[in-house]
Tab-separated table of N, CA and C in Angstrom:
chain	number	residue	atom	x	y	z
A	19	MET	N	99.368	95.971	97.261
A	19	MET	CA	100.556	96.659	97.731
A	19	MET	C	101.723	96.351	96.796
A	20	SER	N	102.551	97.330	96.574
A	20	SER	CA	103.707	97.155	95.706
A	20	SER	C	104.807	96.389	96.421
A	21	MET	N	105.764	95.929	95.649
A	21	MET	CA	106.883	95.141	96.146
A	21	MET	C	107.782	95.984	97.061
A	22	LEU	N	108.228	95.350	98.151
A	22	LEU	CA	109.192	96.021	99.022
A	22	LEU	C	110.548	96.037	98.340
A	23	CYS	N	111.342	97.034	98.642
A	23	CYS	CA	112.651	97.189	98.025
A	23	CYS	C	113.584	96.054	98.456
A	24	PRO	N	114.336	95.481	97.519
A	24	PRO	CA	115.292	94.421	97.857
A	24	PRO	C	116.417	94.861	98.790
A	25	CYS	N	116.577	96.174	99.020
A	25	CYS	CA	117.650	96.658	99.894
A	25	CYS	C	117.343	96.449	101.372
A	26	CYS	N	116.183	95.870	101.665
A	26	CYS	CA	115.778	95.541	103.039
A	26	CYS	C	115.472	96.769	103.899
A	27	SER	N	115.111	97.874	103.263
A	27	SER	CA	114.757	99.085	104.005
A	27	SER	C	113.363	98.999	104.610
A	28	GLY	N	112.529	98.096	104.080
A	28	GLY	CA	111.147	98.007	104.524
A	28	GLY	C	110.238	98.993	103.803
A	29	VAL	N	110.774	99.696	102.803
A	29	VAL	CA	110.034	100.706	102.048
A	29	VAL	C	109.710	100.144	100.660
A	30	GLU	N	108.595	100.581	100.109
A	30	GLU	CA	108.195	100.169	98.766
A	30	GLU	C	109.300	100.519	97.759
A	31	TYR	N	109.545	99.612	96.819
A	31	TYR	CA	110.624	99.774	95.840
A	31	TYR	C	110.567	101.107	95.109
A	32	SER	N	109.383	101.493	94.637
A	32	SER	CA	109.266	102.731	93.851
A	32	SER	C	109.576	103.972	94.681
A	33	LEU	N	109.434	103.878	95.995
A	33	LEU	CA	109.722	105.006	96.886
A	33	LEU	C	111.130	104.923	97.467
A	34	CYS	N	111.823	103.851	97.184
A	34	CYS	CA	113.168	103.641	97.721
A	34	CYS	C	114.153	103.608	96.548
A	35	CYS	N	114.821	102.523	96.321
A	35	CYS	CA	115.876	102.438	95.302
A	35	CYS	C	115.361	102.534	93.876
A	36	GLY	N	114.094	102.252	93.656
A	36	GLY	CA	113.527	102.382	92.320
A	36	GLY	C	113.672	103.785	91.767
A	37	ARG	N	113.626	104.779	92.655
A	37	ARG	CA	113.798	106.180	92.218
A	37	ARG	C	115.171	106.399	91.606
A	38	TRP	N	116.170	105.765	92.191
A	38	TRP	CA	117.553	105.974	91.728
A	38	TRP	C	117.833	105.117	90.490
A	39	LEU	N	117.394	103.844	90.527
A	39	LEU	CA	117.686	102.942	89.412
A	39	LEU	C	116.945	103.335	88.136
A	40	SER	N	115.859	104.082	88.258
A	40	SER	CA	115.167	104.592	87.073
A	40	SER	C	115.947	105.754	86.461
A	41	GLU	N	116.935	106.240	87.210
A	41	GLU	CA	117.823	107.324	86.789
A	41	GLU	C	117.091	108.653	86.623
A	42	LEU	N	115.927	108.783	87.265
A	42	LEU	CA	115.221	110.060	87.247
A	42	LEU	C	115.772	110.992	88.325
A	43	LEU	N	116.297	110.407	89.391
A	43	LEU	CA	116.868	111.171	90.504
A	43	LEU	C	118.198	110.560	90.890
A	44	LEU	N	119.037	111.354	91.563
A	44	LEU	CA	120.305	110.852	92.071
A	44	LEU	C	120.202	110.636	93.574
A	45	PRO	N	120.810	109.583	94.088
A	45	PRO	CA	120.784	109.358	95.538
A	45	PRO	C	121.386	110.555	96.277
A	46	PRO	N	120.730	110.994	97.363
A	46	PRO	CA	121.161	112.210	98.050
A	46	PRO	C	122.330	112.014	99.017
A	47	ASP	N	122.667	110.766	99.325
A	47	ASP	CA	123.726	110.528	100.303
A	47	ASP	C	124.338	109.143	100.085
A	48	PRO	N	125.469	108.870	100.738
A	48	PRO	CA	126.138	107.584	100.549
A	48	PRO	C	125.287	106.367	100.921
A	49	THR	N	124.461	106.485	101.945
A	49	THR	CA	123.641	105.343	102.352
A	49	THR	C	122.626	104.983	101.265
A	50	ALA	N	121.970	105.984	100.705
A	50	ALA	CA	121.015	105.730	99.623
A	50	ALA	C	121.729	105.144	98.405
A	51	LEU	N	122.934	105.640	98.109
A	51	LEU	CA	123.684	105.087	96.991
A	51	LEU	C	124.083	103.646	97.274
A	52	MET	N	124.518	103.358	98.502
A	52	MET	CA	124.899	101.982	98.864
A	52	MET	C	123.712	101.040	98.675
A	53	ARG	N	122.554	101.440	99.158
A	53	ARG	CA	121.357	100.602	99.010
A	53	ARG	C	121.029	100.375	97.534
A	54	SER	N	121.125	101.423	96.727
A	54	SER	CA	120.796	101.274	95.303
A	54	SER	C	121.814	100.383	94.596
A	55	ARG	N	123.058	100.427	95.023
A	55	ARG	CA	124.073	99.564	94.408
A	55	ARG	C	123.823	98.100	94.770
A	56	TYR	N	123.392	97.846	96.000
A	56	TYR	CA	123.034	96.477	96.375
A	56	TYR	C	121.891	95.977	95.480
A	57	VAL	N	120.870	96.798	95.302
A	57	VAL	CA	119.734	96.415	94.464
A	57	VAL	C	120.188	96.209	93.018
A	58	ALA	N	121.134	97.004	92.555
A	58	ALA	CA	121.660	96.826	91.201
A	58	ALA	C	122.319	95.452	91.055
A	59	TYR	N	123.017	94.992	92.090
A	59	TYR	CA	123.566	93.635	92.044
A	59	TYR	C	122.441	92.602	92.022
A	60	VAL	N	121.425	92.804	92.855
A	60	VAL	CA	120.292	91.873	92.908
A	60	VAL	C	119.613	91.782	91.540
A	61	GLN	N	119.428	92.913	90.891
A	61	GLN	CA	118.687	92.982	89.637
A	61	GLN	C	119.572	92.917	88.388
A	62	ASN	N	120.861	92.709	88.566
A	62	ASN	CA	121.796	92.655	87.443
A	62	ASN	C	121.735	93.928	86.605
A	63	HIS	N	121.801	95.058	87.276
A	63	HIS	CA	121.749	96.369	86.627
A	63	HIS	C	123.178	96.926	86.576
A	64	GLY	N	123.995	96.307	85.723
A	64	GLY	CA	125.407	96.655	85.634
A	64	GLY	C	125.673	98.091	85.219
A	65	GLU	N	124.802	98.656	84.420
A	65	GLU	CA	125.002	100.041	83.988
A	65	GLU	C	124.975	100.996	85.181
A	66	TRP	N	124.064	100.749	86.129
A	66	TRP	CA	123.984	101.608	87.313
A	66	TRP	C	125.256	101.471	88.151
A	67	LEU	N	125.752	100.256	88.274
A	67	LEU	CA	126.984	100.048	89.036
A	67	LEU	C	128.145	100.803	88.391
A	68	GLU	N	128.237	100.749	87.076
A	68	GLU	CA	129.303	101.487	86.390
A	68	GLU	C	129.147	102.994	86.561
A	69	GLN	N	127.935	103.502	86.432
A	69	GLN	CA	127.696	104.942	86.543
A	69	GLN	C	128.001	105.474	87.937
A	70	THR	N	127.823	104.633	88.949
A	70	THR	CA	127.988	105.096	90.331
A	70	THR	C	129.347	104.735	90.928
A	71	TRP	N	130.200	104.099	90.134
A	71	TRP	CA	131.555	103.750	90.585
A	71	TRP	C	132.474	104.861	90.102
A	72	HIS	N	133.262	105.433	90.993
A	72	HIS	CA	134.138	106.543	90.627
A	72	HIS	C	135.085	106.120	89.502
A	73	PRO	N	135.254	106.968	88.488
A	73	PRO	CA	136.111	106.605	87.352
A	73	PRO	C	137.546	106.225	87.745
A	74	SER	N	138.041	106.749	88.853
A	74	SER	CA	139.421	106.457	89.260
A	74	SER	C	139.621	105.014	89.713
A	75	SER	N	138.547	104.334	90.065
A	75	SER	CA	138.676	102.964	90.576
A	75	SER	C	137.708	101.980	89.914
A	76	ARG	N	136.980	102.418	88.920
A	76	ARG	CA	135.969	101.584	88.250
A	76	ARG	C	136.640	100.445	87.466
A	77	PRO	N	136.219	99.194	87.722
A	77	PRO	CA	136.761	98.076	86.939
A	77	PRO	C	136.272	98.142	85.495
A	78	ALA	N	137.145	97.816	84.580
A	78	ALA	CA	136.769	97.798	83.159
A	78	ALA	C	135.813	96.634	82.903
A	79	GLY	N	134.787	96.881	82.093
A	79	GLY	CA	133.866	95.821	81.687
A	79	GLY	C	132.981	95.284	82.796
A	80	LEU	N	132.702	96.090	83.806
A	80	LEU	CA	131.916	95.636	84.957
A	80	LEU	C	130.525	95.145	84.552
A	81	ALA	N	129.815	95.915	83.744
A	81	ALA	CA	128.445	95.536	83.362
A	81	ALA	C	128.438	94.220	82.596
A	82	LEU	N	129.382	94.045	81.694
A	82	LEU	CA	129.467	92.810	80.922
A	82	LEU	C	129.790	91.625	81.829
A	83	HIS	N	130.741	91.797	82.725
A	83	HIS	CA	131.106	90.731	83.661
A	83	HIS	C	129.900	90.326	84.512
A	84	LEU	N	129.172	91.309	85.006
A	84	LEU	CA	127.998	91.032	85.833
A	84	LEU	C	126.945	90.278	85.029
A	85	ALA	N	126.716	90.684	83.802
A	85	ALA	CA	125.711	90.024	82.954
A	85	ALA	C	126.072	88.567	82.695
A	86	GLN	N	127.360	88.273	82.591
A	86	GLN	CA	127.800	86.917	82.298
A	86	GLN	C	127.805	86.016	83.539
A	87	ASN	N	127.815	86.600	84.735
A	87	ASN	CA	127.963	85.811	85.957
A	87	ASN	C	126.803	85.962	86.934
A	88	THR	N	125.691	86.495	86.495
A	88	THR	CA	124.601	86.803	87.407
A	88	THR	C	123.836	85.580	87.909
A	89	ASP	N	123.765	84.521	87.143
A	89	ASP	CA	122.952	83.370	87.538
A	89	ASP	C	123.494	82.631	88.744
A	90	ALA	N	124.765	82.744	89.018
A	90	ALA	CA	125.390	81.975	90.087
A	90	ALA	C	125.082	82.523	91.478
A	91	ILE	N	124.885	83.829	91.600
A	91	ILE	CA	124.743	84.450	92.924
A	91	ILE	C	123.296	84.831	93.193
A	92	ARG	N	122.828	84.488	94.385
A	92	ARG	CA	121.504	84.893	94.867
A	92	ARG	C	121.717	85.732	96.124
A	93	TRP	N	121.339	86.991	96.049
A	93	TRP	CA	121.515	87.902	97.178
A	93	TRP	C	120.406	87.672	98.194
A	94	GLN	N	120.768	87.596	99.467
A	94	GLN	CA	119.835	87.223	100.532
A	94	GLN	C	119.413	88.371	101.435
A	95	GLY	N	120.181	89.459	101.476
A	95	GLY	CA	119.788	90.567	102.326
A	95	GLY	C	120.923	91.527	102.596
A	96	LEU	N	120.550	92.760	102.935
A	96	LEU	CA	121.498	93.829	103.228
A	96	LEU	C	121.183	94.419	104.583
A	97	THR	N	122.216	94.624	105.385
A	97	THR	CA	122.081	95.309	106.663
A	97	THR	C	123.081	96.459	106.689
A	98	ILE	N	122.588	97.680	106.831
A	98	ILE	CA	123.463	98.838	106.979
A	98	ILE	C	123.804	98.941	108.464
A	99	LEU	N	125.085	98.864	108.775
A	99	LEU	CA	125.528	98.871	110.173
A	99	LEU	C	125.869	100.265	110.674
A	100	SER	N	126.439	101.104	109.814
A	100	SER	CA	126.755	102.481	110.222
A	100	SER	C	127.028	103.329	108.996
A	101	ASN	N	126.917	104.639	109.188
A	101	ASN	CA	127.348	105.581	108.161
A	101	ASN	C	128.025	106.756	108.853
A	102	GLU	N	129.062	107.262	108.213
A	102	GLU	CA	129.853	108.352	108.776
A	102	GLU	C	130.153	109.363	107.682
A	103	TRP	N	130.374	110.605	108.100
A	103	TRP	CA	130.748	111.664	107.175
A	103	TRP	C	132.096	112.214	107.588
A	104	ALA	N	132.954	112.488	106.612
A	104	ALA	CA	134.225	113.160	106.887
A	104	ALA	C	133.931	114.637	107.133
A	105	ASN	N	134.864	115.313	107.759
A	105	ASN	CA	134.673	116.728	108.100
A	105	ASN	C	134.377	117.619	106.900
A	106	ASN	N	134.900	117.268	105.742
A	106	ASN	CA	134.692	118.116	104.566
A	106	ASN	C	133.299	117.973	103.959
A	107	GLY	N	132.537	116.959	104.355
A	107	GLY	CA	131.192	116.737	103.828
A	107	GLY	C	131.154	116.131	102.445
A	108	ASN	N	132.317	115.963	101.819
A	108	ASN	CA	132.376	115.391	100.478
A	108	ASN	C	132.818	113.939	100.470
A	109	THR	N	133.013	113.367	101.644
A	109	THR	CA	133.397	111.968	101.761
A	109	THR	C	132.498	111.319	102.797
A	110	GLY	N	131.990	110.149	102.471
A	110	GLY	CA	131.145	109.415	103.401
A	110	GLY	C	131.540	107.952	103.423
A	111	TYR	N	131.212	107.289	104.522
A	111	TYR	CA	131.524	105.871	104.692
A	111	TYR	C	130.269	105.140	105.129
A	112	VAL	N	130.035	103.985	104.545
A	112	VAL	CA	128.903	103.149	104.918
A	112	VAL	C	129.448	101.753	105.200
A	113	THR	N	129.196	101.264	106.413
A	113	THR	CA	129.577	99.899	106.752
A	113	THR	C	128.325	99.047	106.623
A	114	TYR	N	128.450	97.954	105.885
A	114	TYR	CA	127.288	97.114	105.613
A	114	TYR	C	127.662	95.634	105.680
A	115	PHE	N	126.621	94.826	105.747
A	115	PHE	CA	126.742	93.373	105.752
A	115	PHE	C	125.733	92.856	104.742
A	116	ALA	N	126.206	92.157	103.712
A	116	ALA	CA	125.319	91.616	102.671
A	116	ALA	C	125.517	90.112	102.581
A	117	ARG	N	124.414	89.373	102.638
A	117	ARG	CA	124.474	87.912	102.528
A	117	ARG	C	124.101	87.480	101.118
A	118	TYR	N	124.731	86.384	100.685
A	118	TYR	CA	124.441	85.821	99.370
A	118	TYR	C	124.649	84.319	99.409
A	119	THR	N	124.140	83.664	98.380
A	119	THR	CA	124.393	82.248	98.179
A	119	THR	C	124.955	82.095	96.781
A	120	ASP	N	126.065	81.423	96.695
A	120	ASP	CA	126.695	81.088	95.421
A	120	ASP	C	126.664	79.566	95.374
A	121	THR	N	127.774	78.913	95.383
A	121	THR	CA	127.773	77.466	95.535
A	121	THR	C	127.550	77.097	96.997
A	122	ARG	N	127.749	78.082	97.883
A	122	ARG	CA	127.480	77.930	99.320
A	122	ARG	C	127.192	79.315	99.886
A	123	PRO	N	126.642	79.399	101.083
A	123	PRO	CA	126.351	80.719	101.669
A	123	PRO	C	127.629	81.524	101.906
A	124	GLY	N	127.516	82.820	101.713
A	124	GLY	CA	128.638	83.721	101.947
A	124	GLY	C	128.139	85.097	102.331
A	125	PHE	N	129.084	85.990	102.604
A	125	PHE	CA	128.712	87.353	102.952
A	125	PHE	C	129.821	88.318	102.587
A	126	ILE	N	129.449	89.585	102.484
A	126	ILE	CA	130.396	90.679	102.310
A	126	ILE	C	130.191	91.601	103.497
A	127	TYR	N	131.267	91.888	104.182
A	127	TYR	CA	131.265	92.812	105.315
A	127	TYR	C	132.279	93.885	104.960
A	128	GLU	N	131.787	95.087	104.641
A	128	GLU	CA	132.662	96.116	104.079
A	128	GLU	C	132.357	97.488	104.645
A	129	ARG	N	133.393	98.302	104.744
A	129	ARG	CA	133.263	99.731	105.030
A	129	ARG	C	133.583	100.438	103.720
A	130	SER	N	132.554	100.900	103.035
A	130	SER	CA	132.690	101.496	101.709
A	130	SER	C	132.938	102.996	101.819
A	131	ARG	N	133.762	103.490	100.908
A	131	ARG	CA	134.065	104.928	100.859
A	131	ARG	C	133.385	105.534	99.637
A	132	PHE	N	132.738	106.675	99.842
A	132	PHE	CA	132.033	107.400	98.798
A	132	PHE	C	132.528	108.845	98.745
A	133	VAL	N	132.550	109.415	97.552
A	133	VAL	CA	132.917	110.825	97.408
A	133	VAL	C	131.824	111.550	96.626
A	134	TYR	N	131.684	112.829	96.948
A	134	TYR	CA	130.721	113.690	96.266
A	134	TYR	C	131.485	114.563	95.289
A	135	GLU	N	131.197	114.379	93.998
A	135	GLU	CA	131.863	115.138	92.935
A	135	GLU	C	130.862	115.465	91.849
A	136	ASP	N	130.982	116.632	91.281
A	136	ASP	CA	130.153	117.030	90.145
A	136	ASP	C	128.662	116.831	90.405
A	137	GLY	N	128.235	117.109	91.636
A	137	GLY	CA	126.815	117.058	91.967
A	137	GLY	C	126.240	115.689	92.224
A	138	ARG	N	127.112	114.685	92.421
A	138	ARG	CA	126.595	113.339	92.706
A	138	ARG	C	127.588	112.542	93.537
A	139	TRP	N	127.075	111.488	94.189
A	139	TRP	CA	127.898	110.584	94.990
A	139	TRP	C	128.407	109.432	94.136
A	140	TYR	N	129.644	109.011	94.425
A	140	TYR	CA	130.260	107.862	93.762
A	140	TYR	C	130.842	106.916	94.804
A	141	TYR	N	130.754	105.629	94.523
A	141	TYR	CA	131.477	104.621	95.297
A	141	TYR	C	132.930	104.653	94.826
A	142	VAL	N	133.881	104.648	95.774
A	142	VAL	CA	135.299	104.662	95.409
A	142	VAL	C	135.935	103.306	95.683
A	143	ASP	N	135.870	102.871	96.929
A	143	ASP	CA	136.485	101.603	97.319
A	143	ASP	C	135.993	101.217	98.705
A	144	GLY	N	136.515	100.128	99.214
A	144	GLY	CA	136.105	99.686	100.535
A	144	GLY	C	137.206	98.916	101.235
A	145	THR	N	137.059	98.842	102.536
A	145	THR	CA	137.952	98.023	103.356
A	145	THR	C	137.096	96.998	104.077
A	146	PHE	N	137.743	95.943	104.526
A	146	PHE	CA	137.021	94.857	105.172
A	146	PHE	C	137.396	94.826	106.650
A	147	PRO	N	136.464	95.252	107.525
A	147	PRO	CA	136.770	95.266	108.958
A	147	PRO	C	137.144	93.873	109.462
A	148	ALA	N	138.058	93.849	110.407
A	148	ALA	CA	138.464	92.570	111.004
A	148	ALA	C	137.266	91.949	111.708
A	149	LEU	N	137.121	90.664	111.559
A	149	LEU	CA	136.014	89.934	112.173
A	149	LEU	C	136.571	88.644	112.736
A	150	ARG	N	136.664	88.598	114.059
A	150	ARG	CA	137.195	87.406	114.716
A	150	ARG	C	136.049	86.456	115.073
A	151	ARG	N	136.403	85.218	115.297
A	151	ARG	CA	135.406	84.168	115.557
A	151	ARG	C	134.489	84.484	116.742
A	152	ASN	N	135.020	85.088	117.788
A	152	ASN	CA	134.211	85.349	118.988
A	152	ASN	C	133.526	86.710	118.983
A	153	ASP	N	133.705	87.503	117.934
A	153	ASP	CA	132.983	88.774	117.800
A	153	ASP	C	131.516	88.477	117.517
A	154	ARG	N	130.650	89.419	117.864
A	154	ARG	CA	129.244	89.299	117.490
A	154	ARG	C	129.143	89.366	115.968
A	155	CYS	N	128.318	88.527	115.399
A	155	CYS	CA	128.158	88.479	113.950
A	155	CYS	C	127.524	89.791	113.475
A	156	PRO	N	128.063	90.400	112.430
A	156	PRO	CA	127.499	91.657	111.949
A	156	PRO	C	126.132	91.523	111.274
A	157	CYS	N	125.650	90.313	111.091
A	157	CYS	CA	124.339	90.138	110.454
A	157	CYS	C	123.195	90.591	111.361
A	158	GLY	N	123.496	90.781	112.657
A	158	GLY	CA	122.470	91.246	113.580
A	158	GLY	C	121.769	90.144	114.357
A	159	SER	N	122.222	88.919	114.227
A	159	SER	CA	121.572	87.802	114.909
A	159	SER	C	121.801	87.817	116.424
A	160	GLY	N	122.870	88.491	116.855
A	160	GLY	CA	123.222	88.482	118.277
A	160	GLY	C	124.133	87.323	118.646
A	161	LYS	N	124.352	86.405	117.708
A	161	LYS	CA	125.221	85.256	117.957
A	161	LYS	C	126.680	85.634	117.716
A	162	LYS	N	127.572	84.805	118.243
A	162	LYS	CA	128.984	84.966	117.911
A	162	LYS	C	129.183	84.593	116.448
A	163	ASN	N	130.152	85.246	115.817
A	163	ASN	CA	130.433	85.002	114.404
A	163	ASN	C	130.664	83.523	114.126
A	164	LYS	N	131.397	82.826	115.016
A	164	LYS	CA	131.730	81.421	114.763
A	164	LYS	C	130.492	80.513	114.792
A	165	LYS	N	129.399	80.954	115.431
A	165	LYS	CA	128.168	80.159	115.509
A	165	LYS	C	127.115	80.648	114.512
A	166	CYS	N	127.510	81.605	113.678
A	166	CYS	CA	126.551	82.204	112.750
A	166	CYS	C	127.140	82.202	111.349
A	167	CYS	N	127.307	83.365	110.758
A	167	CYS	CA	127.770	83.482	109.374
A	167	CYS	C	129.229	83.067	109.192
A	168	GLY	N	130.008	83.041	110.254
A	168	GLY	CA	131.419	82.686	110.164
A	168	GLY	C	131.686	81.203	110.197
A	169	GLN	N	130.649	80.377	110.151
A	169	GLN	CA	130.847	78.921	110.185
A	169	GLN	C	131.508	78.433	108.927
């Protein structure tokens, strides 16, 4: 059996994000793009991150920065919490929770904004939803944040 995709979809890599990262096909929606971008971080595929980041907000030298700093971070998993579409159909939002280990365990909890332009989806930016200590942890454990990832 082939390797499962690092995006935690439960699908074989070649049938999931591998299709997008090979650049033979473009992700059809914001959720697929979000998953492929997570895998690009896991695999240090900075070129894909640059190509899928909207030019209006793309950081300069992203691929080089990622290549120089990749050894420090180990990605532990991705959970897609929700996806939404704006009325115009050209804007989508994906809320996700991604765990990693750097010098200590950490996470990213973000509501990412994507736009559809020139026949493809781009990541534009994101906001960080408020997360209080007594809220349920977005990792899906069912525990309160203060007893889980928020420690």
